[in-house]
XYZ file of C-alpha atoms in Angstrom:
655
model
C -0.122 -0.374 0.004
C 0.886 3.490 -0.933
C 1.237 6.369 1.499
C -2.409 8.413 2.018
C -3.010 11.796 4.045
C -1.951 11.637 7.609
C -3.252 12.812 10.752
C -2.451 17.038 9.568
C -5.009 16.761 7.015
C -8.069 15.101 9.248
C -10.010 18.505 8.337
C -11.192 17.912 5.089
C -13.055 15.275 5.673
C -15.349 16.605 8.484
C -17.517 17.972 8.189
C -19.007 16.370 5.188
C -22.683 17.171 3.365
C -25.318 14.308 3.307
C -25.501 11.504 0.610
C -28.860 11.436 0.431
C -31.712 12.570 -1.214
C -34.278 14.491 0.034
C -37.303 11.832 -0.636
C -35.284 9.367 1.222
C -35.526 10.798 4.679
C -37.710 8.930 6.970
C -41.381 9.293 6.551
C -42.616 11.907 9.593
C -45.380 10.092 11.894
C -46.505 13.198 13.589
C -49.543 15.858 11.801
C -50.775 19.521 12.356
C -53.585 19.062 14.648
C -56.220 21.244 15.358
C -56.643 22.669 18.670
C -59.522 20.390 19.156
C -58.497 17.228 18.389
C -55.054 17.687 20.473
C -56.880 18.190 23.392
C -58.039 14.773 22.420
C -55.073 13.722 21.008
C -53.351 15.051 24.968
C -56.273 13.224 27.485
C -55.818 9.737 25.279
C -52.122 9.778 26.768
C -52.176 11.351 29.653
C -55.068 8.775 30.247
C -52.564 5.908 29.416
C -50.184 6.758 31.389
C -52.322 7.276 34.476
C -53.313 3.580 33.106
C -50.139 2.469 33.032
C -48.763 3.878 36.291
C -51.512 2.424 38.605
C -50.643 -0.925 36.844
C -46.772 -0.411 37.728
C -48.482 -0.056 41.603
C -50.623 -3.101 41.559
C -50.259 -5.084 44.219
C -52.148 -8.089 43.010
C -49.819 -9.082 39.996
C -46.629 -10.481 40.247
C -43.742 -9.099 37.836
C -44.414 -11.167 34.776
C -48.500 -10.668 34.485
C -47.496 -7.149 35.157
C -45.201 -7.200 32.374
C -47.701 -8.937 29.588
C -50.786 -6.565 30.820
C -49.177 -3.413 29.970
C -47.590 -4.752 26.453
C -51.424 -5.875 26.045
C -52.043 -1.948 26.684
C -49.266 -0.878 24.663
C -50.846 -2.623 21.740
C -54.034 -1.375 21.972
C -52.802 2.063 22.299
C -50.557 1.463 19.387
C -53.260 0.500 17.242
C -56.291 3.452 18.445
C -53.234 6.348 18.407
C -49.839 5.304 16.901
C -48.619 8.470 16.259
C -48.728 9.599 20.454
C -46.691 6.118 21.277
C -43.176 8.306 20.967
C -44.354 10.963 23.795
C -46.035 8.457 26.211
C -42.842 5.876 26.196
C -40.594 9.445 26.515
C -42.662 9.806 29.745
C -42.313 6.492 30.984
C -39.014 6.793 29.667
C -38.421 9.599 32.275
C -40.311 8.497 35.153
C -39.179 4.933 35.438
C -36.036 4.211 33.909
C -32.171 4.394 35.329
C -31.893 6.825 31.479
C -31.363 10.450 31.552
C -33.917 12.762 30.408
C -32.189 13.709 27.671
C -31.411 9.996 26.375
C -35.339 9.365 27.445
C -36.817 11.710 25.132
C -34.393 11.361 22.163
C -34.575 7.840 22.355
C -38.629 7.060 22.942
C -38.907 9.506 19.770
C -36.596 7.574 17.451
C -37.582 4.391 18.625
C -41.045 5.113 19.621
C -42.611 4.650 15.426
C -40.646 1.403 15.204
C -42.230 0.237 18.415
C -45.627 1.077 17.649
C -45.081 -0.612 14.305
C -44.205 -3.885 16.475
C -46.466 -3.699 19.657
C -49.380 -3.680 16.905
C -47.883 -6.509 15.224
C -47.318 -8.246 17.840
C -48.709 -11.528 19.811
C -49.323 -9.847 23.697
C -50.671 -13.646 24.394
C -48.010 -15.759 23.253
C -44.313 -16.206 23.356
C -43.794 -12.706 21.662
C -45.757 -11.135 24.642
C -42.723 -13.297 26.732
C -39.732 -12.586 24.876
C -40.856 -8.789 24.237
C -40.966 -8.975 28.274
C -38.130 -10.927 29.301
C -35.837 -8.817 27.467
C -37.448 -5.523 27.612
C -37.791 -5.314 31.584
C -34.877 -8.536 32.779
C -36.441 -10.285 35.206
C -40.323 -9.785 34.695
C -40.495 -12.950 32.917
C -39.119 -16.049 32.548
C -37.369 -16.640 28.754
C -38.878 -19.351 27.191
C -36.149 -21.545 26.009
C -37.667 -22.253 21.769
C -36.182 -25.275 21.013
C -35.672 -25.034 17.305
C -36.647 -28.529 15.254
C -34.591 -31.840 16.032
C -33.027 -32.930 14.320
C -31.817 -29.744 11.891
C -33.309 -30.310 8.553
C -30.090 -30.718 6.507
C -30.128 -30.843 2.638
C -28.207 -33.957 3.045
C -26.356 -35.671 6.388
C -22.550 -35.299 7.000
C -19.990 -36.954 5.572
C -17.923 -39.718 6.992
C -14.684 -39.092 8.541
C -15.623 -35.096 7.899
C -11.925 -33.810 8.156
C -10.322 -30.519 7.522
C -7.996 -30.119 4.003
C -4.115 -30.865 5.122
C -1.446 -27.820 5.665
C -0.570 -26.496 2.599
C 3.058 -25.194 4.304
C 2.442 -22.045 2.679
C 0.850 -18.766 4.018
C -0.441 -15.295 3.608
C -2.052 -12.451 6.209
C -5.701 -11.015 6.425
C -6.582 -7.648 8.376
C -9.490 -7.759 11.376
C -10.744 -4.785 12.372
C -13.797 -3.893 14.298
C -15.712 -1.641 15.579
C -14.526 1.783 14.724
C -17.280 4.605 16.577
C -15.728 7.650 14.932
C -17.468 10.477 16.828
C -16.601 13.529 14.146
C -18.363 15.213 17.661
C -15.623 14.847 19.429
C -14.228 17.654 20.984
C -10.304 17.608 22.520
C -10.547 19.596 25.914
C -14.105 18.676 26.684
C -15.365 15.829 29.308
C -14.269 13.024 29.597
C -16.098 11.680 33.134
C -19.202 13.057 32.323
C -23.102 10.478 33.097
C -23.571 10.449 29.143
C -22.950 6.544 28.126
C -20.361 8.824 26.080
C -18.739 11.675 26.843
C -15.649 14.221 24.705
C -18.426 16.040 23.736
C -19.873 19.509 23.935
C -23.536 18.829 24.946
C -24.825 22.401 25.278
C -27.387 22.418 28.712
C -26.696 19.040 29.225
C -23.318 19.204 29.619
C -22.601 18.292 33.457
C -22.656 21.532 35.521
C -19.475 22.257 37.752
C -15.815 22.420 37.152
C -14.077 19.619 33.732
C -13.041 17.235 36.413
C -11.054 15.294 32.972
C -9.851 17.001 29.410
C -10.380 15.205 26.923
C -7.398 13.929 25.408
C -7.158 14.615 21.599
C -6.274 11.178 20.787
C -8.764 9.451 22.478
C -10.540 8.862 25.803
C -11.906 5.473 28.335
C -15.453 6.554 28.534
C -15.380 8.263 24.217
C -16.303 7.187 21.317
C -13.203 7.460 18.501
C -11.516 11.007 17.643
C -10.277 11.234 14.078
C -7.438 11.871 15.117
C -6.990 8.130 17.070
C -9.185 6.589 13.946
C -6.673 7.503 11.799
C -3.535 6.897 13.177
C -5.255 3.698 13.381
C -5.218 3.297 9.492
C -1.794 3.929 9.779
C -0.934 1.884 11.962
C -2.338 -0.996 9.307
C -0.445 0.452 6.933
C 2.950 -0.266 8.852
C 2.033 -3.328 10.137
C -0.063 -4.964 7.351
C 1.058 -3.413 4.072
C 0.884 -6.692 2.192
C -2.729 -7.569 3.068
C -4.029 -10.127 0.554
C -7.777 -8.818 1.937
C -9.088 -7.452 4.713
C -12.527 -7.997 7.389
C -14.448 -4.828 9.196
C -16.888 -6.730 11.849
C -18.787 -3.489 11.934
C -20.175 -0.446 13.818
C -19.297 2.205 12.131
C -21.134 4.568 13.627
C -20.667 6.355 17.485
C -22.731 5.296 20.565
C -25.180 8.396 20.639
C -28.354 6.294 19.817
C -30.453 9.418 21.171
C -29.468 11.901 19.188
C -28.157 10.470 16.070
C -30.261 11.114 12.668
C -31.100 8.918 9.690
C -28.821 10.708 7.785
C -25.915 11.216 10.368
C -26.064 7.093 9.888
C -25.994 7.606 6.493
C -22.926 10.062 6.457
C -20.802 8.585 8.497
C -21.637 5.305 6.829
C -19.859 6.940 3.722
C -17.526 8.980 4.648
C -15.775 5.832 7.349
C -15.806 3.981 4.142
C -14.496 6.186 1.685
C -11.057 6.738 4.709
C -11.071 2.767 4.963
C -10.561 3.034 0.830
C -8.140 5.998 0.835
C -5.662 3.917 3.588
C -5.998 0.511 2.170
C -6.135 1.553 -0.774
C -6.365 -1.818 -3.518
C -6.525 -4.531 -0.353
C -10.370 -5.286 -0.841
C -12.310 -4.899 2.529
C -15.084 -6.779 2.952
C -17.360 -4.977 5.342
C -20.885 -6.394 7.989
C -23.418 -4.188 9.174
C -23.133 -3.639 13.272
C -25.888 -2.995 15.376
C -25.148 0.705 15.526
C -25.067 1.276 12.147
C -29.025 1.137 11.329
C -31.191 3.886 12.526
C -32.136 3.713 15.214
C -29.566 1.590 16.739
C -30.212 -1.945 16.749
C -33.529 -2.196 14.424
C -33.980 -4.907 11.710
C -37.070 -5.532 10.092
C -36.791 -9.100 7.988
C -37.547 -9.384 4.399
C -40.153 -11.065 4.993
C -42.475 -8.670 6.268
C -41.710 -5.991 2.934
C -43.489 -3.637 4.792
C -41.355 -3.296 7.576
C -38.556 -3.916 5.522
C -38.977 -1.046 3.308
C -38.297 1.149 5.775
C -34.877 0.216 6.144
C -34.653 -0.145 2.507
C -32.736 3.138 2.589
C -29.866 2.115 4.045
C -29.534 -1.352 2.454
C -29.084 0.160 -1.157
C -27.164 2.811 0.811
C -24.247 0.581 1.978
C -24.352 -1.435 -0.982
C -23.656 1.173 -3.624
C -21.154 2.467 -1.102
C -18.861 -1.421 -1.288
C -19.500 -1.358 -4.626
C -18.194 2.030 -5.506
C -15.258 1.595 -3.498
C -14.988 -2.259 -5.626
C -14.855 -4.450 -2.418
C -17.966 -6.142 -3.778
C -19.385 -6.827 -7.374
C -22.790 -6.221 -8.690
C -24.136 -8.698 -8.778
C -23.135 -8.821 -4.498
C -24.574 -5.666 -3.563
C -27.676 -6.427 -5.776
C -27.908 -9.436 -2.964
C -26.899 -7.280 -0.061
C -29.833 -4.780 -1.101
C -32.301 -7.478 -0.683
C -31.255 -9.335 1.466
C -29.886 -7.108 5.056
C -27.204 -5.501 3.793
C -25.975 -9.947 3.516
C -23.746 -11.336 0.647
C -21.647 -14.075 -0.166
C -18.606 -13.985 -2.307
C -14.883 -15.189 -3.095
C -11.899 -13.887 -1.900
C -9.963 -15.601 -3.779
C -10.552 -19.057 -5.332
C -11.446 -22.025 -3.047
C -12.961 -19.813 0.075
C -16.245 -18.205 -0.022
C -16.781 -15.579 2.318
C -20.429 -15.663 3.781
C -21.244 -12.617 5.510
C -24.582 -12.312 8.101
C -26.624 -9.658 9.193
C -26.413 -10.738 12.901
C -29.099 -7.964 14.327
C -31.670 -11.256 12.721
C -31.214 -12.314 16.219
C -29.648 -10.012 18.219
C -32.017 -9.418 21.495
C -32.032 -5.917 21.200
C -33.408 -5.961 17.955
C -37.670 -5.117 18.799
C -37.691 -7.007 15.095
C -36.999 -10.025 16.460
C -39.861 -10.171 19.201
C -42.318 -10.798 16.563
C -42.672 -14.938 15.108
C -40.475 -16.264 18.015
C -42.637 -19.444 17.687
C -40.957 -19.497 14.355
C -37.529 -21.197 14.357
C -36.177 -18.975 12.027
C -38.587 -16.509 10.488
C -35.839 -14.211 8.643
C -34.963 -17.018 7.035
C -31.079 -16.285 7.634
C -30.413 -19.823 8.304
C -31.968 -21.035 5.973
C -29.509 -19.380 3.432
C -26.768 -19.742 5.444
C -27.201 -23.691 5.565
C -27.482 -23.681 1.169
C -24.603 -22.006 0.956
C -22.836 -24.096 3.039
C -24.534 -27.330 1.447
C -23.126 -25.484 -1.807
C -19.615 -25.022 -1.140
C -19.518 -28.509 0.648
C -20.743 -29.856 -3.203
C -17.665 -28.236 -4.709
C -14.822 -29.046 -1.605
C -14.451 -25.225 -0.923
C -13.626 -23.616 2.548
C -16.167 -20.912 4.230
C -15.480 -17.784 6.398
C -18.635 -17.010 8.316
C -18.597 -13.161 9.158
C -20.676 -11.016 10.851
C -20.514 -8.107 13.999
C -22.010 -10.252 17.101
C -21.711 -13.988 17.611
C -25.051 -15.319 18.584
C -23.470 -16.675 22.078
C -24.848 -14.247 23.401
C -27.715 -11.310 23.634
C -29.560 -13.666 21.747
C -32.512 -15.565 20.665
C -32.174 -19.276 22.540
C -33.475 -21.019 19.220
C -30.805 -18.546 16.391
C -28.119 -19.785 19.354
C -28.700 -23.475 19.120
C -29.260 -23.567 14.695
C -25.915 -21.478 15.021
C -24.104 -24.127 16.583
C -26.112 -27.500 14.961
C -25.392 -25.884 11.639
C -21.794 -24.865 12.562
C -21.276 -28.480 14.260
C -22.658 -30.074 10.757
C -20.814 -27.942 8.817
C -17.238 -28.325 10.342
C -14.333 -29.051 10.126
C -14.196 -29.800 7.073
C -16.456 -26.829 5.256
C -16.550 -23.548 7.470
C -12.090 -22.532 8.452
C -13.558 -19.679 10.461
C -15.704 -17.593 12.034
C -15.079 -14.105 12.657
C -17.339 -11.318 14.850
C -16.328 -7.873 16.678
C -18.574 -5.818 19.019
C -17.602 -6.626 22.613
C -14.518 -4.218 22.259
C -12.372 -6.727 23.711
C -10.323 -9.113 21.892
C -11.542 -12.595 22.407
C -11.687 -16.075 21.260
C -15.145 -18.737 21.924
C -15.098 -22.501 21.153
C -17.175 -23.582 19.293
C -17.949 -27.125 20.713
C -20.725 -30.497 19.541
C -24.358 -29.750 20.439
C -24.227 -33.203 21.618
C -20.774 -33.907 23.676
C -22.029 -34.316 26.848
C -18.846 -32.724 28.361
C -16.852 -29.769 26.527
C -13.371 -31.630 25.589
C -10.408 -31.278 22.917
C -12.758 -33.911 20.539
C -15.864 -32.066 20.835
C -14.617 -29.022 19.733
C -15.679 -28.464 16.359
C -14.575 -24.407 15.718
C -13.722 -21.132 16.826
C -15.021 -17.705 17.142
C -12.507 -14.930 16.387
C -13.988 -11.526 18.273
C -11.730 -8.806 16.461
C -10.214 -6.162 19.452
C -11.777 -2.660 18.563
C -10.751 0.978 17.502
C -12.814 2.911 20.109
C -11.049 3.036 23.429
C -14.833 3.250 24.742
C -15.454 0.885 27.868
C -12.406 1.049 29.369
C -10.038 -0.505 26.434
C -7.192 0.202 23.701
C -7.415 0.111 20.267
C -5.800 -2.715 18.352
C -6.188 -4.254 14.823
C -5.619 -7.379 14.239
C -4.240 -9.931 11.344
C -4.095 -13.226 10.365
C -1.615 -15.608 9.144
C -3.577 -17.627 6.646
C -3.058 -20.558 4.594
C -3.367 -19.928 1.678
C -4.787 -23.676 0.208
C -7.062 -24.660 2.983
C -7.362 -21.255 4.352
C -7.052 -22.493 7.798
C -5.846 -19.995 10.750
C -1.740 -20.243 10.964
C -1.455 -17.667 14.262
C -3.281 -14.426 14.657
C -1.463 -11.480 15.853
C -2.402 -7.919 17.721
C -0.722 -4.574 17.954
C -2.805 -2.019 19.260
C -1.923 1.816 21.417
C -1.759 2.441 25.290
C -4.614 5.383 24.898
C -5.134 4.684 28.272
C -2.642 5.554 29.764
C -0.293 7.730 27.329
C -2.791 9.309 25.846
C -2.089 13.289 27.573
C 1.584 12.114 27.541
C 1.852 11.752 23.590
C -0.694 15.454 23.175
C 1.102 17.111 25.291
C 4.643 16.514 23.749
C 3.409 16.635 20.425
C 3.983 12.791 19.769
C 2.057 10.873 17.984
C 0.637 7.165 19.830
C 2.902 4.050 19.219
C 1.334 0.846 18.186
C 2.958 -1.634 18.843
C 2.845 -5.736 18.401
C 0.870 -6.937 21.673
C 1.043 -10.890 21.185
C 0.876 -13.551 19.163
C -2.036 -16.350 19.386
C 0.185 -19.429 18.820
C 2.577 -18.032 21.260
C 1.153 -17.704 24.141
C -1.343 -20.141 23.667
C 0.667 -23.316 22.802
C 0.870 -26.252 25.416
C 4.693 -25.961 26.556
C 4.959 -29.304 26.795
C 2.766 -30.818 23.331
C 3.735 -27.494 21.073
C 2.394 -27.442 17.642
C 3.788 -28.162 14.455
C 5.382 -25.743 11.867
C 2.245 -25.423 9.771
C -0.410 -27.239 11.351
C -3.492 -24.590 12.011
C -4.840 -23.530 15.232
C -7.341 -26.052 15.543
C -10.282 -25.881 18.080
C -8.299 -28.402 19.953
C -5.071 -26.206 20.190
C -7.496 -23.276 21.733
C -9.751 -26.084 23.864
C -6.738 -26.624 25.526
C -5.627 -23.172 25.897
C -8.991 -22.941 28.067
C -8.664 -25.938 30.115
C -4.595 -24.968 30.795
C -6.181 -21.779 32.914
C -7.036 -24.044 34.899
C -4.184 -24.544 36.783
C -2.122 -21.918 35.033
C -1.912 -19.020 37.068
C -0.120 -16.883 34.400
C -1.523 -18.327 31.271
C -5.477 -16.698 32.789
C -3.308 -13.530 33.806
C -2.332 -12.961 30.335
C -5.642 -13.610 28.456
C -7.374 -11.499 31.004
C -4.242 -8.500 30.004
C -4.838 -8.580 26.226
C -8.861 -9.277 26.431
C -8.525 -5.292 27.082
C -5.152 -5.080 25.250
C -3.543 -4.230 28.076
C -5.589 -1.470 29.816
C -4.396 -0.483 32.894
C -8.559 0.068 33.676
C -9.396 -2.600 32.912
C -12.073 -4.957 35.238
C -10.075 -7.242 37.729
C -10.456 -10.994 37.237
C -8.082 -12.612 39.734
C -7.116 -15.885 38.511
C -8.900 -18.625 41.700
C -11.413 -16.352 41.641
C -15.407 -16.754 40.537
C -14.746 -14.218 37.782
C -12.205 -16.886 36.785
C -14.514 -19.536 36.236
C -16.939 -17.601 34.598
C -14.622 -16.150 31.982
C -13.651 -20.089 31.243
C -16.749 -21.182 30.824
C -17.900 -17.958 28.475
C -14.741 -19.334 26.166
C -16.250 -22.500 25.454
C -20.161 -21.570 26.243
C -21.706 -22.291 22.234
C -24.912 -21.597 23.000
C -27.014 -18.466 25.645
C -28.331 -21.675 26.982
C -24.921 -22.929 28.064
C -24.342 -19.606 29.031
C -27.173 -19.118 31.381
C -26.146 -22.580 32.810
C -22.792 -21.976 33.716
C -24.609 -18.316 35.152
C -26.304 -20.633 37.737
C -23.749 -22.780 38.748
C -21.652 -19.351 39.666
C -24.281 -17.976 41.315
C -24.226 -20.599 43.402
C -20.560 -20.979 44.272
C -20.723 -17.109 45.128
C -23.450 -17.695 47.052
C -21.284 -20.686 49.150
C -18.419 -17.881 49.594
C -16.253 -19.408 46.530
C -13.810 -17.136 45.019
C -14.693 -14.044 46.727
C -12.227 -11.115 45.474
C -11.671 -10.498 41.861
C -15.035 -11.852 41.266
C -17.313 -9.693 38.635
C -20.575 -7.576 39.633
C -23.645 -8.653 38.852
C -25.567 -5.613 36.590
C -27.491 -3.623 38.383
C -31.610 -4.565 38.922
C -34.121 -2.734 37.729
C -34.862 0.844 39.036
C -38.398 -0.438 39.422
C -38.323 -3.864 41.753
C -41.122 -5.449 41.088
C -39.350 -6.893 37.409
C -36.554 -8.975 40.361
C -38.618 -11.596 40.814
C -38.312 -14.326 38.814
C -35.107 -15.018 37.042
C -34.515 -15.351 33.418
C -33.974 -18.604 31.246
C -37.177 -21.103 32.865
C -38.337 -23.502 30.938
C -41.629 -21.709 29.883
C -44.758 -23.973 28.792
C -47.015 -20.044 28.183
C -50.955 -22.190 28.544
C -49.468 -24.218 31.201
C -48.251 -20.490 32.609
C -51.193 -18.269 31.926
C -53.579 -21.473 33.048
C -52.127 -21.478 36.489
C -52.461 -18.199 36.802
C -56.096 -17.915 35.685
C -54.780 -15.090 32.939
C -57.011 -13.657 30.160
C -56.324 -11.649 28.264
C-alpha cells in the first residue's frame, strides 16, 4: 500500500455533506393538529400514562403478569393512536428508567414509531409477549426456551470422517479490525468523565454542571468514542503492520454510541465518510464489511425481509451501504444487488477455493425489537435457511468457507438462533467452515464452539472457533487495537493471530503534551502465547479448535496463562476490570470461552451464582448487573423452561 494523508489532513473529512436525497429521509409520523383534536390526543396520552402507573402500582399481579398486561395496553394504544406512542414512551422512560432525561426523550422519539408498529403486530398473548418482557425488562418474565426443530433438517447428511484439509506449508496475511465508532463531534478539552454513556463532547445545556473533572485528550479517552485523530492513526498503523494484506475484514459498527441523538442522515454520512477513509488508506486491499448493531437507524433495529411493509422502512440503508461498497470495488454489482435485498448480507469468493458468507447479526440480536415478532418460528428471517444452502453448496464444491458477522449468536441472542447456529457450525465443521469472525464486544476474545451432542466439553468435542476482533474505539476502558491473521492460502485455516495496540488509556495525555503520535506495538501472537509448552504445535499446523480448547483447559491450573488472557482481552488496558485467577470471575471467564449457546451461558451463570453464594473466590469476581429500578422486575430469573399456555392457566390470565 502507498502512503495516505497523515493526521494533519483530518480536517477536510469533517464536516461532511449528506449523500441522501430529500425523498429518502425517514417519513414523519406526526401531523399538524387542530386545537380540538390536539386536546383529544392529549387526553388519550394522559389517560394511558395514568393506566400504566396504576398497573405498576398493582399489588395483585406478579412481575410477569404486570409486564404482559402492560404489553397488551401498549398494543391497544399503538393500534388506536400510533402517533402518540413516542411521547408516552418518553414520559414513562423518564419516570421509570435509569436513563437521563435527554436520553429518554431522544431514544423514544427515534424508537417510538418503530415500537408502535411492532406492538401493533405482536402476539402479546403468546411467546412474543413473553420474549418482549423478558428482554425489555429482565427478570419480569422467564425467557421461553424455544427449541428449534430437532433434528435440524440439512440437505444432506454429514460426510463420514469429515476432516479439514492438510496444511500446504504456505502463508498469507488477512487484516481484521472492528468497532470503529468514529465520533465526528468529539472535542478535545471537553469533559472525559461525564454522566452520558459517551463523553468528550460539548452537549450544550446538557453538559454536566461544575468544573471539568478530566480534560479529553485529542487521542481518545476510555469513556469516549473514537476521535478522528485516533481513527487515522489506527489506519496508518494498518499500513505499517499489514502492508501486504491479501484482503481485509471489518466486522461492523461505524457509528458512534449516541443512539439518542443520531439521525438517518448522520448514520448515512458517517458510514459513507468512514468507508471512503478505509478505501483511501487500504487502497488496493479489498475490504469486506458487515453492518453492526449501531449501523442502522434507529440503532439495533433491522426488520427481516419476510415482512415487506417493515423491510421497506430500512431499504434506504441497504441501498446506501451496498452502493458505497460497490463503488469502492469491495463487492461486485451482483453481490451489491443481493445485499440490497438481503439486509446488507452477501456471499463472495475472495480467492479461489474460499467463500465468504456475511451475516446481519441484528436478525437474532435481542435488542432488535423486530425479533420480538414471530418468536414461535425457528428462522423467521430466513437467515439460517440461506446460510445452510450456501454451506451445502460449498461442501458440494469442496471449497472452504469463512463466516463473518458483527456478533456471534452465543450471547445477547434469542435462544433458538443460538442453538441453530451451533448445529449448523457442527454440521459443516471442520471440513467446510475454516473460520468465524466477529466483533461487537470491544475486547480481544475467542469462543470455542462444541458439538451439541457432546456430553462434555473436551478437545475432541471442539468443532470450531469464533475470533472476536478487538475494537478501534477505546470506549469501555479498552485500548484500541487492530489484528491480522497468518492464513494457509490453500486450506484457509488460521495459522496465527497477531494483535497490535496503542496504550491510549495511560499514554494519551503524555503523547498530546509532547506533540507525539500514538505508539502502536505488537502486543502478542496467539500461537506463541497459547501453545502448550509440553506439546508444541508443529510448524505449519493451524490453530485448531482443539488448540484453543487446550488453552482454556490449561487456564484452570495456570495462573500466568489466565493472566495473559485477561490482560490481552482489554488490550493491556490499565483500567480494565480486575479478574483474578482462583475467583468466581476466573470460572465465569473460562465458561464464556467454551459456551457455544445462550443456554450454556445460563447454565454456567447458575453454577457460578451457587459458588458465589457458597463463598467461593470472592475477590476478583465481576459485579452482577444492577437490578431494574422498579423492584417488581427482579422477581423471576430468566432462562426457566416455560409453557406459555400452562403459565396462563396457572394464574388464571385471560387477556
